[in-house]
PDB file of C-alpha atoms in Angstrom:
ATOM      1  CA  MET H1438     -17.462  -8.890  10.787  1.00  0.00           C
ATOM      2  CA  THR H1439     -14.247  -9.721   8.947  1.00  0.00           C
ATOM      3  CA  ASP H1440     -14.381 -13.220  10.445  1.00  0.00           C
ATOM      4  CA  GLN H1441     -17.416 -13.867   8.165  1.00  0.00           C
ATOM      5  CA  ILE H1442     -15.073 -13.778   5.156  1.00  0.00           C
ATOM      6  CA  SER H1443     -13.447 -17.189   4.358  1.00  0.00           C
ATOM      7  CA  ASP H1444      -9.755 -17.286   4.117  1.00  0.00           C
ATOM      8  CA  ALA H1445     -10.143 -18.270   0.404  1.00  0.00           C
ATOM      9  CA  ALA H1446     -12.268 -15.261  -0.353  1.00  0.00           C
ATOM     10  CA  ALA H1447     -10.090 -12.942   1.519  1.00  0.00           C
ATOM     11  CA  ALA H1448      -6.990 -14.209  -0.328  1.00  0.00           C
ATOM     12  CA  ALA H1449      -8.715 -13.822  -3.663  1.00  0.00           C
ATOM     13  CA  ALA H1450      -9.889 -10.315  -2.817  1.00  0.00           C
ATOM     14  CA  PHE H1451      -6.350  -9.425  -1.557  1.00  0.00           C
ATOM     15  CA  ARG H1452      -4.845 -10.579  -4.772  1.00  0.00           C
ATOM     16  CA  ARG H1453      -7.337  -8.678  -6.850  1.00  0.00           C
ATOM     17  CA  LEU H1454      -6.490  -5.479  -4.830  1.00  0.00           C
ATOM     18  CA  VAL H1455      -2.853  -5.920  -5.432  1.00  0.00           C
ATOM     19  CA  ASN H1456      -3.389  -6.456  -9.143  1.00  0.00           C
ATOM     20  CA  HIS H1457      -5.456  -3.306  -9.122  1.00  0.00           C
ATOM     21  CA  LEU H1458      -2.866  -1.227  -7.451  1.00  0.00           C
ATOM     22  CA  GLN H1459      -0.160  -2.674  -9.853  1.00  0.00           C
ATOM     23  CA  HIS H1460      -2.286  -1.479 -12.631  1.00  0.00           C
ATOM     24  CA  ARG H1461      -3.243   1.888 -11.225  1.00  0.00           C
ATOM     25  CA  HIS H1462       0.075   3.625 -10.970  1.00  0.00           C
ATOM     26  CA  ASP H1463      -1.780   6.947 -11.166  1.00  0.00           C
ATOM     27  CA  ALA H1464      -3.072   6.312  -7.681  1.00  0.00           C
ATOM     28  CA  GLU H1465       0.071   7.336  -5.849  1.00  0.00           C
ATOM     29  CA  ASN H1466       0.999   6.338  -2.277  1.00  0.00           C
ATOM     30  CA  ILE H1467       0.659   9.816  -1.016  1.00  0.00           C
ATOM     31  CA  ASP H1468      -2.864  10.210  -2.546  1.00  0.00           C
ATOM     32  CA  LEU H1469      -3.870   6.775  -1.066  1.00  0.00           C
ATOM     33  CA  MET H1470      -2.585   7.823   2.342  1.00  0.00           C
ATOM     34  CA  GLY H1471      -4.437  11.222   2.007  1.00  0.00           C
ATOM     35  CA  LEU H1472      -7.653   9.427   1.274  1.00  0.00           C
ATOM     36  CA  ALA H1473      -7.577   6.130   3.170  1.00  0.00           C
ATOM     37  CA  GLY H1474      -4.680   6.482   5.630  1.00  0.00           C
ATOM     38  CA  PHE H1475      -2.700   3.580   3.984  1.00  0.00           C
ATOM     39  CA  CYS H1476      -0.776   2.888   0.793  1.00  0.00           C
ATOM     40  CA  ARG H1477       1.074   0.148  -1.068  1.00  0.00           C
ATOM     41  CA  ASN H1478       4.014   0.476   1.491  1.00  0.00           C
ATOM     42  CA  CYS H1479       1.615  -0.050   4.344  1.00  0.00           C
ATOM     43  CA  LEU H1480       0.037  -3.066   2.607  1.00  0.00           C
ATOM     44  CA  ALA H1481       3.466  -4.441   2.092  1.00  0.00           C
ATOM     45  CA  ASP H1482       4.362  -3.928   5.775  1.00  0.00           C
ATOM     46  CA  TRP H1483       1.164  -5.760   6.842  1.00  0.00           C
ATOM     47  CA  VAL H1484       2.036  -8.745   4.431  1.00  0.00           C
ATOM     48  CA  MET H1485       5.587  -8.885   6.005  1.00  0.00           C
ATOM     49  CA  GLU H1486       4.242  -8.757   9.478  1.00  0.00           C
ATOM     50  CA  ALA H1487       1.600 -11.425   8.747  1.00  0.00           C
ATOM     51  CA  THR H1488       4.287 -13.565   7.022  1.00  0.00           C
ATOM     52  CA  VAL H1489       6.562 -13.359  10.062  1.00  0.00           C
ATOM     53  CA  ASP H1490       3.733 -13.985  12.482  1.00  0.00           C
ATOM     54  CA  ALA H1491       2.846 -17.085  10.542  1.00  0.00           C
ATOM     55  CA  GLY H1492       6.427 -18.398  11.067  1.00  0.00           C
ATOM     56  CA  GLY H1493       7.731 -17.274   7.680  1.00  0.00           C
ATOM     57  CA  SER H1494      10.442 -15.024   6.576  1.00  0.00           C
ATOM     58  CA  MET H1495      10.095 -11.794   4.397  1.00  0.00           C
ATOM     59  CA  THR H1496      12.041  -8.592   4.267  1.00  0.00           C
ATOM     60  CA  LYS H1497      10.505  -5.196   3.881  1.00  0.00           C
ATOM     61  CA  ASP H1498      12.066  -5.036   0.319  1.00  0.00           C
ATOM     62  CA  GLU H1499      10.640  -8.383  -0.710  1.00  0.00           C
ATOM     63  CA  ALA H1500       7.219  -7.493   0.608  1.00  0.00           C
ATOM     64  CA  ARG H1501       7.194  -4.058  -1.137  1.00  0.00           C
ATOM     65  CA  GLU H1502       8.350  -5.731  -4.434  1.00  0.00           C
ATOM     66  CA  ALA H1503       5.512  -8.165  -4.065  1.00  0.00           C
ATOM     67  CA  ILE H1504       2.902  -5.383  -3.671  1.00  0.00           C
ATOM     68  CA  HIS H1505       4.484  -2.917  -6.188  1.00  0.00           C
ATOM     69  CA  GLY H1506       5.108  -5.585  -8.669  1.00  0.00           C
ATOM     70  CA  MET H1507       8.725  -4.371  -9.042  1.00  0.00           C
ATOM     71  CA  PRO H1508      11.401  -3.037  -6.705  1.00  0.00           C
ATOM     72  CA  ALA H1509       9.978  -0.073  -4.754  1.00  0.00           C
ATOM     73  CA  ASN H1510      12.978   2.149  -5.749  1.00  0.00           C
ATOM     74  CA  GLU H1511      12.043   1.370  -9.379  1.00  0.00           C
ATOM     75  CA  TRP H1512       8.363   2.154  -8.749  1.00  0.00           C
ATOM     76  CA  LYS H1513       9.286   5.427  -7.203  1.00  0.00           C
ATOM     77  CA  LYS H1514      11.483   6.447 -10.219  1.00  0.00           C
ATOM     78  CA  LYS H1515       8.766   5.630 -12.716  1.00  0.00           C
ATOM     79  CA  TYR H1516       5.565   6.763 -10.976  1.00  0.00           C
ATOM     80  CA  GLN H1517       6.148   8.874  -7.807  1.00  0.00           C
ATOM     81  CA  THR H1518       5.707  12.660  -8.351  1.00  0.00           C
ATOM     82  CA  GLU H1519       6.455  15.420  -5.934  1.00  0.00           C
ATOM     83  CA  ALA H1520       4.850  15.514  -2.509  1.00  0.00           C
ATOM     84  CA  THR H1521       3.266  19.008  -2.546  1.00  0.00           C
ATOM     85  CA  PRO H1522       2.534  20.735   0.781  1.00  0.00           C
ATOM     86  CA  GLU H1523      -1.193  20.170   0.087  1.00  0.00           C
ATOM     87  CA  ARG H1524      -0.730  16.496  -0.419  1.00  0.00           C
ATOM     88  CA  LEU H1525       1.400  16.166   2.688  1.00  0.00           C
ATOM     89  CA  LYS H1526      -1.096  18.065   4.836  1.00  0.00           C
ATOM     90  CA  LYS H1527      -3.917  15.846   3.575  1.00  0.00           C
ATOM     91  CA  MET H1528      -1.849  12.696   4.198  1.00  0.00           C
ATOM     92  CA  LYS H1529      -1.021  13.771   7.753  1.00  0.00           C
ATOM     93  CA  GLU H1530      -4.659  14.547   8.567  1.00  0.00           C
ATOM     94  CA  SER H1531      -5.807  11.208   7.173  1.00  0.00           C
ATOM     95  CA  VAL H1532      -3.133   9.176   9.030  1.00  0.00           C
ATOM     96  CA  ALA H1533      -4.143  10.851  12.306  1.00  0.00           C
ATOM     97  CA  LYS H1534      -7.460   9.080  11.883  1.00  0.00           C
ATOM     98  CA  ASN H1535      -5.731   5.685  12.026  1.00  0.00           C
ATOM     99  CA  ALA H1536      -5.158   5.977  15.826  1.00  0.00           C
ATOM    100  CA  ASP H1537      -8.076   3.807  16.710  1.00  0.00           C
ATOM    101  CA  ALA H1538      -7.716   1.255  13.761  1.00  0.00           C
ATOM    102  CA  SER H1539      -6.220  -2.104  14.306  1.00  0.00           C
TER     103      SER H1539
END
């Protein structure tokens, strides 16, 4: 069904998602992973892979900076809190559901 979305609409929605994530620092990566099985870092990896697949060049650090809106290490220092055992368990259970996703 995703092929029914135009590239222009997909690009606009993607940019809106990235802007939203850059605004909502309270939605931490571990919590995103626990709920949806992906996070900012996953999104950055997908962008990097798509860029390379399209013949471009992008490093993991460049992709993460594009998604985080700042270097990933800076984002972690400013916004990342401790990964509690409960949060790690929820993340692990959620990520396990990704096995059939592509």
